[in-house]
Amino acid sequence: MSAVKLDLLLETQRLERCPFPIPVGWFFAAYSDSLSPGEVRNINFLNQEWVLFRGENGKAGITDPYCPHLGAHLGHGGKVVGDNIRCTFHHWEYDTEGFCKAIPYAKVMPPICKKQPVLRTLPVVERYGMIWAWYHPKAEDPQWELPAIPEMEEPGHVKPRRWTGSVNTAIQEVAENGVDNVHLKYLHGAPIVPPTEAWFDGHTMRIDIGHGYIIGDMYGPGLNVMRFTKDGVTATMVSYSVPITREKTQMNMSFTYKDYPQGTKERAIAEHLVAHSIGEAEGESSAGFESVDMIVWNNKKYRAKPLLCDGDGQIVKYRQWFKQFYPGLETSEKI
Ligand code: FES
Ligand SMILES: [Fe+2]
């Protein structure tokens, strides 16, 4: 039997659904307004459990759950004391950087406590009303900053409408949709395959779908700002997917636009653009990521060497760009 035929016979066993590690980047952890000072919460994302807390000074922290002392879980019985999180077992305290700040019964603190963090934490920033965590598998410092999104940060825009869903695939697969313009016609029912261009620059990617109808800007794997423009009116969809595990992605979105007065044509267009992108526009079968994409994502397998044709757009370039977010895996055959 030829090698090609044998390869085909073993296809189902050979292909993996999600052969990717958790990528590097800034990821959404929680909405800022969901976490009050003094609150402690366990969260699952980035393929493990973490403890999220907010100190009395308002600063949020995300730590590994297990106390460096004797391993108690900081998210079960742990409390915020001042600006630190205090372990329930022997009351050791840690700050948002992972430094041990107090041991109530120690006459001499272990010398290491002065020098370095003893608990793993993630770098955290708050932007756009959200808590963001920087993830790097080797805990390296952030390699870029989150961008300004005026629609989310400046007055004069409607309160963002939020949407959340979950899909059983890796974040790379979800984001590949952006460069896959062909599926917009065949899966989503767009009247034509919209002309699409993409540009890749460092950690950013820009896509233009339909000659300016949609401009999408990706900033690493965890943030995608898409602006839909029609008749001079722009609606913004900010998408911030986050890997929960290697095979599960939480998709989060916020929709907003300029606060045009009620009853104006501009307001109606903006509302329609949001309805269209969320898949609620009346009498339309197009757009709508909620159902049709989910069926594909939840059931597909990743093909590292896809069979492509000349109309397939920039899938290969996108995948090459995405590889930078898996440091140390440049030579992997599977990805
Ligand atoms: S295990 Fe956390 S203080 Fe002892
Ligand atoms: Fe899609």
XYZ file of C-alpha atoms and ligand atoms in Angstrom, residues 67 69-72 87 89-92 94, ligand 1:
15
model
C -0.174 28.353 49.247
C 3.634 27.255 52.834
C 1.837 23.930 53.110
C -0.321 23.961 50.035
C -3.756 25.058 51.211
C -4.407 31.880 53.485
C -4.569 27.589 57.150
C -1.862 29.605 59.029
C -2.682 33.160 57.918
C 0.318 33.820 55.671
C 0.471 37.487 49.796
S -0.725 26.542 54.037
Fe -1.145 28.577 53.699
S -0.493 29.565 55.471
Fe 0.047 27.527 55.805
